Amino acid sequence: MANTALRYAILSDIHGNLEGLDVVLKDTREQKCTHYVCLGDIVGYGPNPKECLDTIRRLECPVIMGNHDEYCTSEIELTGFNPMAAEAIRWTRTQLSAEEKAWLRDLKYVRHVESFTIVHATLDLPEKWAYVFDRLAAQASFNYQHTPVCFNGHTHVPVAFVRGPTGLQGGLYSKIKIEVGRKYFINVGSVGQPRDRNPKSSYAVFDLISNVIELRRVDYDIGVTQKKIRAAGLPESLAERLAHGR
Ligand code: ZN
């Protein structure tokens, strides 16, 4: 039927930012999304890991593991980490219950949903948390991509890579129409800590009827999140960076 909607909201890298998550979910309702997926890093950096985890769990949607979900629920040594990230991970470990940690630890690295794939970092070595910033790294992941579309996060920078008959291209995007004979590896950006110098929360809508992917950017009250970061005693730079989107 013409009125059967199948619109997925693709959320990633929430990082304990409840204000960002709330406005994104409000936007998904206005966008008439019917389904959700979450690409990981629900926790880490931000001041509301429990609340964000609870919100995502209530969506009852497919969720995959991010590197911060893994670090925050294990006792692995944090030597060699960025000191600010390590401090936030240690703090988050004290906030989550044993049940919450067990739930996060159980997440898979890769999942197939409908006709697409979801992964936090890359498909070639999903548990190694490599960063896809260039075509070479995108190519490595494409070799393991068996669906036309795969969504990822991890870099907090929304970019799209397309592999077609004439080669592989990458770049910024706002709207993409999926075409037969091509593969798409699409980063949806970050809900809770954007790093593309645009502080607005980022996520994507994938309409499986029209085969169009649209990037969404939404304003949230950054000042509220910054106050919470300071009140929790988390590093000041984690508050500051939110205002600059980096
Ligand atoms: Zn992340």
Short mmCIF file of C-alpha atoms and ligand atoms in Angstrom, two decimals:
data_model
loop_
_atom_site.label_atom_id
_atom_site.label_comp_id
_atom_site.label_asym_id
_atom_site.label_seq_id
_atom_site.Cartn_x
_atom_site.Cartn_y
_atom_site.Cartn_z
CA MET A 1 0.00 0.00 0.00
CA ALA A 2 1.16 3.50 -0.78
CA ASN A 3 0.83 4.62 2.82
CA THR A 4 3.03 1.89 4.28
CA ALA A 5 5.97 3.74 5.76
CA LEU A 6 9.34 2.26 6.58
CA ARG A 7 11.54 5.04 7.86
CA TYR A 8 14.57 4.23 9.98
CA ALA A 9 16.22 6.73 12.29
CA ILE A 10 19.94 5.87 12.42
CA LEU A 11 21.49 7.14 15.66
CA SER A 12 25.15 6.93 16.70
CA ASP A 13 27.62 8.20 19.30
CA ILE A 14 25.20 9.53 21.88
CA HIS A 15 27.93 9.60 24.53
CA GLY A 16 25.75 10.27 27.55
CA ASN A 17 24.34 13.51 26.13
CA LEU A 18 20.67 13.36 27.11
CA GLU A 19 19.80 16.84 25.82
CA GLY A 20 21.11 15.90 22.37
CA LEU A 21 19.31 12.56 22.44
CA ASP A 22 16.01 14.10 23.49
CA VAL A 23 15.91 16.64 20.65
CA VAL A 24 16.97 14.01 18.14
CA LEU A 25 14.15 11.70 19.23
CA LYS A 26 11.71 14.60 19.01
CA ASP A 27 12.94 15.26 15.47
CA THR A 28 12.57 11.58 14.52
CA ARG A 29 8.89 11.76 15.55
CA GLU A 30 8.39 14.91 13.46
CA GLN A 31 10.14 13.13 10.58
CA LYS A 32 7.66 10.27 11.04
CA CYS A 33 10.33 7.65 11.60
CA THR A 34 8.82 4.22 12.21
CA HIS A 35 11.94 2.32 13.32
CA TYR A 36 15.27 2.92 15.05
CA VAL A 37 18.79 1.54 15.09
CA CYS A 38 21.69 2.60 17.31
CA LEU A 39 25.31 2.29 16.15
CA GLY A 40 26.94 2.32 19.59
CA ASP A 41 28.86 4.62 21.94
CA ILE A 42 25.74 5.24 23.99
CA VAL A 43 28.00 6.02 26.95
CA GLY A 44 31.39 7.69 27.55
CA TYR A 45 32.29 11.45 27.67
CA GLY A 46 28.84 12.74 28.68
CA PRO A 47 27.15 13.22 32.04
CA ASN A 48 24.01 11.05 31.54
CA PRO A 49 25.16 7.54 30.56
CA LYS A 50 22.43 5.73 32.54
CA GLU A 51 19.62 7.92 31.24
CA CYS A 52 20.79 7.63 27.63
CA LEU A 53 21.14 3.87 27.95
CA ASP A 54 17.69 3.63 29.46
CA THR A 55 16.20 5.75 26.65
CA ILE A 56 17.81 3.64 23.93
CA ARG A 57 16.77 0.38 25.60
CA ARG A 58 13.16 1.56 25.73
CA LEU A 59 13.22 1.95 21.91
CA GLU A 60 13.68 -1.86 21.72
CA CYS A 61 15.68 -1.45 18.53
CA PRO A 62 18.81 -3.10 17.10
CA VAL A 63 21.92 -1.78 18.88
CA ILE A 64 25.57 -2.59 18.24
CA MET A 65 28.72 -2.15 20.32
CA GLY A 66 30.87 0.96 20.25
CA ASN A 67 34.40 1.26 21.61
CA HIS A 68 33.29 3.38 24.59
CA ASP A 69 30.56 0.87 25.41
CA GLU A 70 33.28 -1.75 25.50
CA TYR A 71 35.79 0.29 27.56
CA CYS A 72 33.17 1.52 30.04
CA THR A 73 31.95 -2.00 30.79
CA SER A 74 35.34 -3.70 31.08
CA GLU A 75 38.28 -3.22 33.39
CA ILE A 76 40.84 -2.95 30.60
CA GLU A 77 43.82 -0.71 31.30
CA LEU A 78 43.48 2.76 29.81
CA THR A 79 47.16 3.41 29.26
CA GLY A 80 47.81 5.02 25.89
CA PHE A 81 44.37 6.62 25.91
CA ASN A 82 43.72 10.31 25.52
CA PRO A 83 43.74 11.40 29.23
CA MET A 84 40.35 13.15 28.96
CA ALA A 85 38.71 10.12 27.37
CA ALA A 86 40.27 7.87 30.03
CA GLU A 87 39.02 10.07 32.85
CA ALA A 88 35.50 10.02 31.40
CA ILE A 89 35.63 6.25 30.95
CA ARG A 90 36.71 5.75 34.59
CA TRP A 91 33.88 8.02 35.75
CA THR A 92 31.33 6.20 33.57
CA ARG A 93 32.45 2.86 35.02
CA THR A 94 31.40 4.13 38.46
CA GLN A 95 27.96 5.18 37.18
CA LEU A 96 26.72 2.05 35.44
CA SER A 97 25.16 -0.87 37.32
CA ALA A 98 26.35 -4.45 36.85
CA GLU A 99 23.14 -5.19 34.92
CA GLU A 100 23.67 -2.19 32.61
CA LYS A 101 27.29 -3.19 31.97
CA ALA A 102 26.24 -6.76 31.18
CA TRP A 103 23.63 -5.51 28.71
CA LEU A 104 26.20 -3.35 26.89
CA ARG A 105 28.83 -6.09 26.92
CA ASP A 106 26.42 -8.44 25.18
CA LEU A 107 26.08 -6.22 22.11
CA LYS A 108 27.30 -7.52 18.76
CA TYR A 109 29.83 -5.68 16.59
CA VAL A 110 27.87 -6.02 13.32
CA ARG A 111 24.19 -6.58 12.56
CA HIS A 112 21.97 -6.82 9.53
CA VAL A 113 18.68 -4.94 9.67
CA GLU A 114 16.15 -5.18 6.82
CA SER A 115 18.36 -4.76 3.72
CA PHE A 116 21.25 -2.88 5.35
CA THR A 117 24.20 -3.43 7.70
CA ILE A 118 25.21 -1.54 10.83
CA VAL A 119 28.68 -1.31 12.40
CA HIS A 120 30.28 1.21 14.77
CA ALA A 121 33.67 1.54 13.04
CA THR A 122 34.53 -0.68 10.04
CA LEU A 123 33.42 -4.02 8.60
CA ASP A 124 36.91 -5.38 7.92
CA LEU A 125 37.93 -5.51 11.60
CA PRO A 126 34.94 -4.26 13.59
CA GLU A 127 36.49 -5.01 17.00
CA LYS A 128 39.68 -3.02 16.20
CA TRP A 129 37.89 0.35 16.06
CA ALA A 130 39.70 1.76 13.01
CA TYR A 131 38.74 5.21 11.76
CA VAL A 132 37.43 5.69 8.22
CA PHE A 133 38.52 9.12 7.08
CA ASP A 134 39.72 8.31 3.56
CA ARG A 135 38.92 6.18 0.51
CA LEU A 136 41.57 3.61 1.33
CA ALA A 137 39.99 2.83 4.69
CA ALA A 138 36.52 2.86 3.12
CA GLN A 139 37.71 0.39 0.47
CA ALA A 140 38.90 -2.04 3.17
CA SER A 141 35.44 -2.00 4.72
CA PHE A 142 33.60 -2.26 1.37
CA ASN A 143 35.34 -5.60 0.76
CA TYR A 144 33.30 -7.02 3.66
CA GLN A 145 30.03 -5.26 2.87
CA HIS A 146 27.39 -7.61 1.43
CA THR A 147 24.44 -5.22 1.44
CA PRO A 148 24.04 -2.11 -0.75
CA VAL A 149 24.02 0.15 2.32
CA CYS A 150 26.06 0.09 5.53
CA PHE A 151 25.87 2.72 8.27
CA ASN A 152 28.68 3.55 10.68
CA GLY A 153 29.73 6.17 13.22
CA HIS A 154 32.86 6.40 15.40
CA THR A 155 34.55 9.44 13.79
CA HIS A 156 31.63 11.75 14.74
CA VAL A 157 31.94 13.24 11.22
CA PRO A 158 29.06 12.61 8.81
CA VAL A 159 30.49 11.59 5.44
CA ALA A 160 29.40 9.17 2.72
CA PHE A 161 31.51 6.82 0.61
CA VAL A 162 30.05 5.41 -2.61
CA ARG A 163 31.54 2.60 -4.65
CA GLY A 164 30.20 2.36 -8.19
CA PRO A 165 31.21 1.32 -11.69
CA THR A 166 33.51 4.33 -12.07
CA GLY A 167 35.30 3.99 -8.73
CA LEU A 168 35.05 5.11 -5.15
CA GLN A 169 34.09 8.57 -4.00
CA GLY A 170 33.74 10.12 -0.57
CA GLY A 171 32.48 13.39 0.80
CA LEU A 172 29.91 15.36 2.68
CA TYR A 173 26.25 14.69 2.04
CA SER A 174 22.81 15.90 2.95
CA LYS A 175 20.57 13.66 0.85
CA ILE A 176 21.43 10.47 -1.06
CA LYS A 177 19.25 8.47 -3.41
CA ILE A 178 20.32 4.82 -3.40
CA GLU A 179 21.01 3.54 -6.91
CA VAL A 180 21.26 -0.03 -8.13
CA GLY A 181 24.80 -1.28 -8.78
CA ARG A 182 26.44 0.89 -6.12
CA LYS A 183 27.48 0.36 -2.51
CA TYR A 184 27.18 2.98 0.18
CA PHE A 185 29.14 3.31 3.42
CA ILE A 186 27.54 6.12 5.32
CA ASN A 187 28.60 7.80 8.54
CA VAL A 188 25.63 9.39 10.31
CA GLY A 189 27.68 11.67 12.59
CA SER A 190 27.18 11.97 16.33
CA VAL A 191 24.13 12.75 18.44
CA GLY A 192 26.11 13.70 21.54
CA GLN A 193 29.52 15.04 20.48
CA PRO A 194 29.69 16.23 16.84
CA ARG A 195 33.23 16.85 15.55
CA ASP A 196 32.70 18.42 12.12
CA ARG A 197 32.73 21.98 13.54
CA ASN A 198 28.96 21.99 13.52
CA PRO A 199 27.74 21.66 17.14
CA LYS A 200 24.24 20.50 16.16
CA SER A 201 23.32 16.89 16.91
CA SER A 202 23.57 14.66 13.86
CA TYR A 203 21.66 11.56 12.74
CA ALA A 204 20.23 10.13 9.51
CA VAL A 205 16.83 9.02 8.26
CA PHE A 206 16.73 6.08 5.82
CA ASP A 207 13.43 5.77 3.97
CA LEU A 208 13.32 2.20 2.64
CA ILE A 209 10.31 2.92 0.40
CA SER A 210 11.81 5.88 -1.48
CA ASN A 211 15.40 4.60 -0.98
CA VAL A 212 16.58 7.99 0.19
CA ILE A 213 18.96 8.73 3.06
CA GLU A 214 18.81 12.17 4.60
CA LEU A 215 21.20 13.69 7.13
CA ARG A 216 19.49 15.64 9.91
CA ARG A 217 21.07 18.30 12.15
CA VAL A 218 19.21 19.56 15.19
CA ASP A 219 19.91 22.22 17.81
CA TYR A 220 19.90 21.31 21.46
CA ASP A 221 20.58 23.21 24.67
CA ILE A 222 24.36 22.80 24.85
CA GLY A 223 24.57 24.99 27.98
CA VAL A 224 22.55 22.47 30.01
CA THR A 225 24.84 19.59 29.02
CA GLN A 226 27.94 21.68 29.74
CA LYS A 227 26.66 22.50 33.25
CA LYS A 228 26.08 18.81 33.93
CA ILE A 229 29.59 17.91 32.69
CA ARG A 230 31.11 20.47 35.09
CA ALA A 231 28.86 19.39 37.98
CA ALA A 232 29.91 15.77 37.49
CA GLY A 233 33.59 16.80 37.74
CA LEU A 234 34.33 15.60 34.20
CA PRO A 235 37.15 17.39 32.29
CA GLU A 236 36.31 20.99 31.33
CA SER A 237 37.42 20.42 27.74
CA LEU A 238 34.60 17.89 27.29
CA ALA A 239 32.16 20.73 28.03
CA GLU A 240 33.96 23.26 25.84
CA ARG A 241 34.23 21.09 22.76
CA LEU A 242 30.46 20.71 22.51
CA ALA A 243 30.09 24.43 21.75
CA HIS A 244 32.60 24.17 18.90
CA GLY A 245 31.51 20.84 17.45
CA ARG A 246 34.95 19.28 17.60
ZN ZN B 1 32.13 7.79 19.71
#
